[in-house]
Coordinates of N, CA and C and ligand atoms in Angstrom, one line a residue:
X1 N -2.7 -21.8 -18.6 CA -1.8 -20.7 -18.4 C -0.6 -21.1 -17.4
X2 N 0.5 -20.7 -17.7 CA 1.7 -21.0 -16.8 C 1.4 -20.5 -15.4
X3 N 1.7 -21.3 -14.3 CA 1.5 -20.9 -13.0 C 2.2 -19.5 -12.6
X4 N 3.4 -19.2 -13.3 CA 4.0 -18.0 -13.1 C 3.1 -16.8 -13.5
X5 N 2.5 -17.0 -14.8 CA 1.7 -16.1 -15.3 C 0.4 -15.9 -14.4
X6 N -0.1 -17.0 -14.1 CA -1.3 -17.0 -13.3 C -1.1 -16.2 -12.0
X7 N 0.1 -16.3 -11.4 CA 0.3 -15.6 -10.1 C 0.1 -14.0 -10.4
X8 N 0.7 -13.6 -11.6 CA 0.7 -12.2 -12.0 C -0.7 -11.8 -12.2
X9 N -1.5 -12.8 -12.9 CA -2.9 -12.2 -13.3 C -3.7 -12.3 -12.0
X10 N -3.4 -13.1 -11.1 CA -4.2 -13.0 -9.7 C -3.9 -11.7 -9.0
X11 N -2.5 -11.4 -9.0 CA -2.1 -10.1 -8.3 C -2.8 -8.9 -8.9
X12 N -2.9 -8.9 -10.3 CA -3.5 -7.8 -11.1 C -5.0 -7.7 -10.8
X13 N -5.7 -8.9 -10.6 CA -7.0 -9.0 -10.3 C -7.3 -8.3 -8.9
X14 N -6.4 -8.7 -8.0 CA -6.5 -8.2 -6.6 C -6.4 -6.7 -6.6
X15 N -5.4 -6.2 -7.3 CA -5.2 -4.7 -7.4 C -6.3 -4.1 -8.2
X16 N -7.0 -4.8 -9.1 CA -8.0 -4.3 -9.8 C -9.3 -4.0 -8.9
X17 N -9.5 -5.0 -7.9 CA -10.5 -4.8 -6.9 C -10.3 -3.6 -6.1
X18 N -9.0 -3.4 -5.7 CA -8.7 -2.2 -5.0 C -9.0 -0.9 -5.6
X19 N -8.5 -0.9 -6.9 CA -8.7 0.3 -7.7 C -10.1 0.6 -7.9
X20 N -10.8 -0.5 -8.4 CA -12.2 -0.4 -8.8 C -13.0 0.0 -7.6
X21 N -12.6 -0.4 -6.3 CA -13.4 0.0 -5.1 C -13.3 1.4 -4.6
X22 N -12.4 2.2 -5.2 CA -12.2 3.5 -4.7 C -13.4 4.3 -5.1
X23 N -13.9 5.0 -4.0 CA -15.2 5.9 -4.2 C -14.9 7.4 -4.0
X24 N -13.5 7.8 -4.3 CA -13.3 9.2 -4.3 C -12.9 9.6 -2.9
X25 N -12.8 10.9 -2.9 CA -12.4 11.5 -1.6 C -13.6 11.7 -0.6
X26 N -13.3 11.5 0.7 CA -14.2 11.8 1.8 C -14.0 13.3 2.3
X27 N -14.9 13.8 3.0 CA -14.8 15.2 3.5 C -13.5 15.3 4.4
X28 N -13.3 14.4 5.3 CA -12.0 14.4 5.9 C -11.3 13.1 5.6
X29 N -10.1 13.3 5.1 CA -9.4 12.1 4.6 C -8.0 12.1 4.8
X30 N -7.3 11.0 4.6 CA -5.7 11.0 4.6 C -5.3 10.0 3.5
X31 N -4.1 10.3 3.0 CA -3.6 9.5 1.9 C -3.2 8.2 2.4
X32 N -3.2 7.1 1.6 CA -2.6 5.8 2.0 C -3.5 5.1 3.0
X33 N -3.0 4.0 3.6 CA -3.6 3.3 4.6 C -2.6 2.7 5.4
X34 N -1.8 3.5 6.2 CA -0.9 2.9 7.1 C -1.5 2.0 8.1
X35 N -0.8 1.1 8.6 CA -1.4 0.2 9.7 C -1.6 1.1 11.0
X36 N -2.3 0.5 11.9 CA -2.5 1.1 13.3 C -1.2 0.4 14.0
X37 N -0.1 1.3 14.2 CA 1.2 0.8 14.6 C 1.1 -0.2 15.9
X38 N 1.5 -1.3 15.7 CA 1.5 -2.2 16.8 C 0.2 -3.2 16.8
X39 N -0.8 -2.9 16.1 CA -1.9 -3.7 16.0 C -1.8 -4.9 15.1
X40 N -1.2 -4.6 14.1 CA -1.3 -5.8 12.9 C 0.0 -6.7 13.1
X41 N 1.1 -6.3 13.1 CA 2.3 -7.1 13.0 C 3.3 -6.7 14.0
X42 N 3.0 -6.5 15.2 CA 4.0 -6.0 16.2 C 5.3 -6.9 16.2
X43 N 6.4 -6.2 16.1 CA 7.6 -6.8 16.1 C 8.5 -6.5 17.5
X44 N 9.0 -7.3 18.1 CA 9.9 -7.2 19.3 C 11.2 -7.4 19.0
X45 N 12.2 -6.6 19.1 CA 13.6 -6.9 18.9 C 14.2 -7.6 20.1
X46 N 15.5 -8.0 19.9 CA 16.1 -8.9 21.0 C 16.3 -8.1 22.4
X47 N 16.3 -6.9 22.2 CA 16.3 -6.2 23.6 C 15.0 -5.6 24.2
X48 N 13.9 -6.0 23.4 CA 12.7 -5.8 24.0 C 12.0 -4.5 23.5
X49 N 12.4 -3.9 22.3 CA 11.9 -2.7 21.8 C 10.7 -3.1 20.8
X50 N 9.7 -2.4 20.8 CA 8.6 -2.6 19.9 C 8.6 -1.8 18.6
X51 N 8.3 -2.4 17.5 CA 8.2 -1.8 16.2 C 6.9 -2.3 15.5
X52 N 6.4 -1.3 14.6 CA 5.1 -1.8 14.0 C 5.1 -3.0 13.1
X53 N 6.3 -3.4 12.6 CA 6.4 -4.5 11.8 C 7.9 -5.0 11.5
X54 N 8.1 -6.1 10.8 CA 9.5 -6.5 10.4 C 10.1 -5.7 9.3
X55 N 9.3 -4.9 8.6 CA 9.8 -4.2 7.5 C 10.5 -2.8 7.8
X56 N 10.4 -2.4 9.0 CA 10.9 -1.0 9.3 C 12.4 -1.3 10.1
X57 N 13.1 -0.3 10.0 CA 14.4 -0.4 10.5 C 14.4 -0.4 12.1
X58 N 15.0 -1.4 12.7 CA 15.2 -1.5 14.1 C 16.2 -0.4 14.7
X59 N 17.0 0.1 13.8 CA 18.0 1.0 14.2 C 17.4 2.5 14.3
X60 N 16.2 2.6 13.9 CA 15.7 4.0 13.9 C 14.8 4.2 15.0
X61 N 15.1 5.2 15.8 CA 14.4 5.6 17.0 C 12.9 6.0 16.6
X62 N 12.9 6.7 15.4 CA 11.6 7.3 15.0 C 10.5 6.1 14.7
X63 N 11.1 4.9 14.5 CA 10.1 3.8 14.3 C 9.7 3.0 15.5
X64 N 10.4 3.3 16.6 CA 10.2 2.6 17.9 C 8.8 3.0 18.5
X65 N 8.0 2.0 18.8 CA 6.8 2.4 19.4 C 6.6 1.9 20.8
X66 N 7.7 1.7 21.5 CA 7.7 1.3 23.0 C 8.7 0.2 23.3
X67 N 8.5 -0.3 24.5 CA 9.4 -1.4 25.0 C 8.4 -2.3 25.8
X68 N 9.0 -3.5 25.9 CA 8.2 -4.6 26.7 C 8.1 -4.1 28.1
X69 N 9.1 -3.4 28.7 CA 9.1 -3.0 30.1 C 8.1 -1.9 30.3
X70 N 8.1 -0.9 29.4 CA 7.3 0.3 29.6 C 6.0 0.4 28.9
X71 N 5.9 -0.6 27.9 CA 4.6 -0.6 27.1 C 4.7 0.4 25.9
X72 N 3.6 0.7 25.3 CA 3.5 1.4 24.0 C 3.9 2.8 24.3
X73 N 4.7 3.4 23.3 CA 4.9 4.8 23.3 C 3.8 5.4 22.4
X74 N 2.6 5.7 23.0 CA 1.5 6.1 22.2 C 1.7 7.3 21.3
X75 N 2.6 8.2 21.9 CA 2.8 9.5 21.1 C 3.5 9.1 19.8
X76 N 4.5 8.3 20.0 CA 5.3 8.0 18.8 C 4.5 7.2 17.8
X77 N 3.7 6.3 18.3 CA 2.8 5.4 17.5 C 1.8 6.3 16.8
X78 N 1.5 7.3 17.4 CA 0.4 8.2 16.9 C 1.1 9.0 15.6
X79 N 2.4 9.4 15.8 CA 3.1 10.0 14.8 C 3.2 9.2 13.6
X80 N 3.4 7.8 13.8 CA 3.6 6.9 12.5 C 2.2 6.9 11.9
X81 N 1.2 6.8 12.7 CA -0.1 6.6 12.2 C -0.5 7.8 11.3
X82 N -0.1 8.9 11.8 CA -0.5 10.2 11.2 C 0.6 10.8 10.3
X83 N 1.3 9.9 9.6 CA 2.4 10.2 8.8 C 2.0 11.1 7.6
X84 N 0.7 11.2 7.4 CA 0.2 12.0 6.3 C 0.4 13.5 6.6
X85 N 0.4 13.8 7.8 CA 0.6 15.2 8.2 C 1.9 15.9 7.8
X86 N 2.9 15.0 7.6 CA 4.2 15.4 7.3 C 4.3 16.1 5.9
X87 N 3.4 15.7 5.0 CA 3.4 16.1 3.6 C 2.0 16.7 3.3
X88 N 1.3 17.3 4.2 CA -0.1 17.7 4.1 C -0.3 18.5 2.7
X89 N 0.6 19.5 2.5 CA 0.3 20.4 1.4 C 0.6 19.6 0.1
X90 N 1.6 18.7 0.0 CA 1.9 18.0 -1.2 C 0.8 17.0 -1.5
X91 N 0.3 16.4 -0.4 CA -0.7 15.3 -0.7 C -2.1 15.8 -1.1
X92 N -2.4 17.2 -0.6 CA -3.6 17.7 -1.1 C -3.7 18.0 -2.6
X93 N -2.5 18.2 -3.1 CA -2.3 18.4 -4.5 C -2.0 17.2 -5.4
X94 N -2.0 16.0 -4.8 CA -1.5 14.9 -5.4 C -2.6 14.0 -6.0
X95 N -2.6 13.6 -7.3 CA -3.7 12.8 -7.9 C -3.7 11.4 -7.4
X96 N -2.7 11.0 -6.7 CA -2.5 9.7 -6.2 C -3.1 9.6 -4.8
X97 N -3.6 10.6 -4.3 CA -4.1 10.6 -2.9 C -4.8 9.2 -2.4
X98 N -5.7 8.9 -3.3 CA -6.6 7.7 -3.0 C -5.8 6.4 -3.1
X99 N -4.8 6.4 -4.0 CA -4.1 5.1 -4.3 C -2.6 5.1 -3.6
X100 N -2.4 6.1 -2.8 CA -1.1 6.2 -2.1 C -0.9 5.0 -1.2
X101 N 0.4 4.4 -1.3 CA 0.6 3.3 -0.3 C 1.7 3.5 0.7
X102 N 2.0 4.9 0.8 CA 3.1 5.2 1.6 C 2.8 5.0 3.1
X103 N 3.7 4.6 3.8 CA 3.6 4.6 5.3 C 4.8 5.2 6.0
X104 N 4.8 5.1 7.3 CA 6.0 5.9 8.0 C 7.3 5.3 7.5
X105 N 7.2 4.1 7.1 CA 8.6 3.5 6.7 C 9.2 4.4 5.6
X106 N 8.5 5.0 4.7 CA 9.0 5.9 3.7 C 9.6 7.1 4.3
X107 N 9.1 7.5 5.4 CA 9.6 8.7 6.0 C 10.8 8.5 7.0
X108 N 11.2 7.4 6.9 CA 12.3 6.9 8.0 C 13.7 7.3 7.3
X109 N 14.4 8.2 8.0 CA 15.8 8.5 7.5 C 16.8 7.9 8.4
X110 N 16.3 7.2 9.4 CA 17.2 6.6 10.3 C 17.5 7.4 11.5
X111 N 16.8 8.5 11.7 CA 17.0 9.4 12.9 C 15.9 9.3 14.0
X112 N 15.8 10.2 14.8 CA 14.9 10.2 15.8 C 13.5 10.6 15.4
X113 N 13.5 11.4 14.4 CA 12.1 12.0 13.9 C 12.0 11.5 12.4
X114 N 10.7 11.5 12.0 CA 10.3 11.1 10.6 C 10.8 12.3 9.7
X115 N 11.1 12.0 8.5 CA 11.7 13.0 7.6 C 10.8 13.3 6.4
X116 N 10.4 14.6 6.3 CA 9.5 15.0 5.2 C 10.2 14.7 3.8
X117 N 11.5 15.1 3.8 CA 12.2 14.9 2.5 C 12.4 13.4 2.1
X118 N 12.5 12.6 3.2 CA 12.7 11.1 2.8 C 11.3 10.7 2.3
X119 N 10.2 11.2 2.9 CA 9.0 10.7 2.4 C 8.8 11.1 1.0
X120 N 9.0 12.4 0.7 CA 8.7 13.1 -0.6 C 9.6 12.3 -1.6
X121 N 10.8 11.7 -1.3 CA 11.6 11.2 -2.3 C 11.0 9.9 -2.8
X122 N 10.1 9.4 -2.1 CA 9.4 8.0 -2.6 C 8.1 8.3 -3.4
X123 N 7.7 9.5 -3.5 CA 6.4 9.7 -4.0 C 6.3 9.3 -5.5
X124 N 7.4 9.7 -6.2 CA 7.4 9.3 -7.7 C 7.1 7.8 -7.9
X125 N 7.9 7.0 -7.0 CA 7.8 5.5 -7.1 C 6.3 5.1 -6.7
X126 N 5.8 5.8 -5.7 CA 4.4 5.3 -5.3 C 3.3 5.7 -6.4
X127 N 3.6 6.8 -7.1 CA 2.6 7.3 -8.1 C 2.8 6.4 -9.4
X128 N 4.1 5.9 -9.5 CA 4.3 5.1 -10.7 C 3.6 3.7 -10.5
X129 N 3.6 3.2 -9.4 CA 3.1 1.9 -9.0 C 1.6 2.1 -9.2
X130 N 1.0 3.2 -8.6 CA -0.5 3.4 -8.8 C -0.9 3.5 -10.2
X131 N -0.1 4.3 -11.1 CA -0.4 4.4 -12.4 C -0.4 3.1 -13.1
X132 N 0.5 2.3 -12.8 CA 0.5 0.9 -13.4 C -0.7 0.1 -13.1
X133 N -1.1 0.3 -11.8 CA -2.2 -0.5 -11.4 C -3.6 0.0 -12.1
X134 N -3.7 1.3 -12.3 CA -4.8 1.9 -13.0 C -4.7 1.3 -14.5
X135 N -3.5 1.3 -15.0 CA -3.5 0.9 -16.4 C -3.9 -0.7 -16.5
X136 N -3.5 -1.4 -15.5 CA -3.9 -2.8 -15.6 C -5.4 -3.0 -15.3
X137 N -5.9 -2.1 -14.4 CA -7.4 -2.1 -14.2 C -8.2 -1.7 -15.6
X138 N -7.7 -0.8 -16.3 CA -8.3 -0.4 -17.5 C -8.2 -1.7 -18.6
X139 N -7.0 -2.2 -18.5 CA -6.6 -3.4 -19.5 C -7.6 -4.5 -19.2
X140 N -7.7 -4.9 -17.9 CA -8.6 -6.0 -17.5 C -10.0 -5.7 -17.9
X141 N -10.5 -4.4 -17.8 CA -11.8 -4.2 -18.1 C -12.0 -4.3 -19.7
X142 N -11.0 -4.0 -20.5 CA -11.0 -4.1 -21.9 C -11.0 -5.6 -22.5
X143 N -10.4 -6.5 -21.7 CA -10.2 -7.8 -22.2 C -11.5 -8.4 -22.7
X144 N -12.6 -8.4 -22.0 CA -13.8 -9.1 -22.5 C -14.3 -8.4 -23.7
X145 N -14.1 -7.1 -23.9 CA -14.6 -6.4 -25.0 C -13.9 -6.9 -26.3
X146 N -12.5 -7.0 -26.3 CA -11.7 -7.4 -27.5 C -11.4 -8.8 -27.6
X147 N -11.6 -9.6 -26.6 CA -11.2 -11.1 -26.6 C -12.5 -11.9 -26.0
X148 N -13.7 -11.6 -26.5 CA -14.8 -12.2 -26.0 C -14.9 -13.6 -26.1
X149 N -14.4 -14.2 -27.3 CA -14.5 -15.6 -27.5 C -13.5 -16.3 -26.6
X150 N -12.3 -15.7 -26.4 CA -11.4 -16.4 -25.4 C -11.9 -16.4 -24.0
X151 N -12.5 -15.2 -23.6 CA -13.1 -15.1 -22.2 C -14.1 -16.2 -22.0
X152 N -14.9 -16.4 -23.1 CA -16.0 -17.3 -23.0 C -15.4 -18.7 -22.9
X153 N -14.4 -19.1 -23.6 CA -13.9 -20.5 -23.6 C -13.2 -20.6 -22.2
X154 N -12.6 -19.6 -21.7 CA -11.9 -19.7 -20.3 C -12.9 -20.0 -19.3
X155 N -14.0 -19.3 -19.4 CA -15.1 -19.5 -18.3 C -15.6 -21.0 -18.5
X156 N -15.8 -21.4 -19.7 CA -16.3 -22.8 -19.8 C -15.4 -23.9 -19.2
X157 N -14.0 -23.7 -19.6 CA -13.0 -24.5 -18.9 C -13.0 -24.5 -17.4
X158 N -13.2 -23.3 -16.9 CA -13.2 -23.1 -15.5 C -14.5 -23.8 -14.8
X159 N -15.6 -23.6 -15.4 CA -16.8 -24.3 -14.9 C -16.8 -25.8 -15.0
X160 N -16.0 -26.3 -16.0 CA -15.8 -27.7 -16.1 C -15.0 -28.3 -15.0
X161 N -13.8 -27.6 -14.9 CA -12.9 -28.1 -13.9 C -13.3 -28.0 -12.4
X162 N -14.3 -27.0 -12.2 CA -14.8 -26.9 -10.8 C -15.7 -28.1 -10.5
Ligands
SF4_1 S1 5.1 -1.6 6.2 FE1 4.2 0.2 7.1 S2 2.0 0.0 7.0 FE2 2.9 -2.1 6.6 S3 3.0 -3.0 8.6 FE3 4.9 -2.0 8.3 S4 4.7 0.1 9.2 FE4 2.6 -0.9 8.9
SF4_2 S1 2.4 10.0 -3.4 FE1 3.5 11.4 -2.0 S2 2.2 13.4 -2.4 FE2 1.1 11.8 -3.2 S3 -0.4 11.2 -1.7 FE3 1.3 9.8 -1.4 S4 2.6 10.8 0.1 FE4 1.2 12.3 -0.6

């Protein structure tokens, strides 16, 4: 298999694990799995302001979670963590709740506060991505059924090369 294709297959397998691992809704739940702001990939800009990661806009006050001088702005970090509250009603009706990948970055409109409209504008994209992963999951589950011979020979090659 071409290394380029192998990369795509490995990514699909990883997604398959995530999709396959879903166990449905919990009694108290939230969509997506945003990071705990500041815990995973804290970013410090050149003037000492703190942001949850390098992917968010440093021009946006809404994404700033403190400064080196004053420490963490726990209130704002908490708003980013609980970004699900912005669209609570829509999320409760959304089939993608368990597979949502939205974080506060999607709700950043470049102002002081997170934007519900900005967040909702990304929902179609998030749902399309989840839909595609579910399709891949089903496809990969069907491969051994329809291509049993090829799967067997692939397994043999792998066990020899290991
Ligand atoms: S992209 Fe979002 S979830 Fe990922 S590290 Fe940045 S703020 Fe956190
Ligand atoms: S796609 Fe939008 S509406 Fe659906 S769970 Fe995610 S944030 Fe909520």
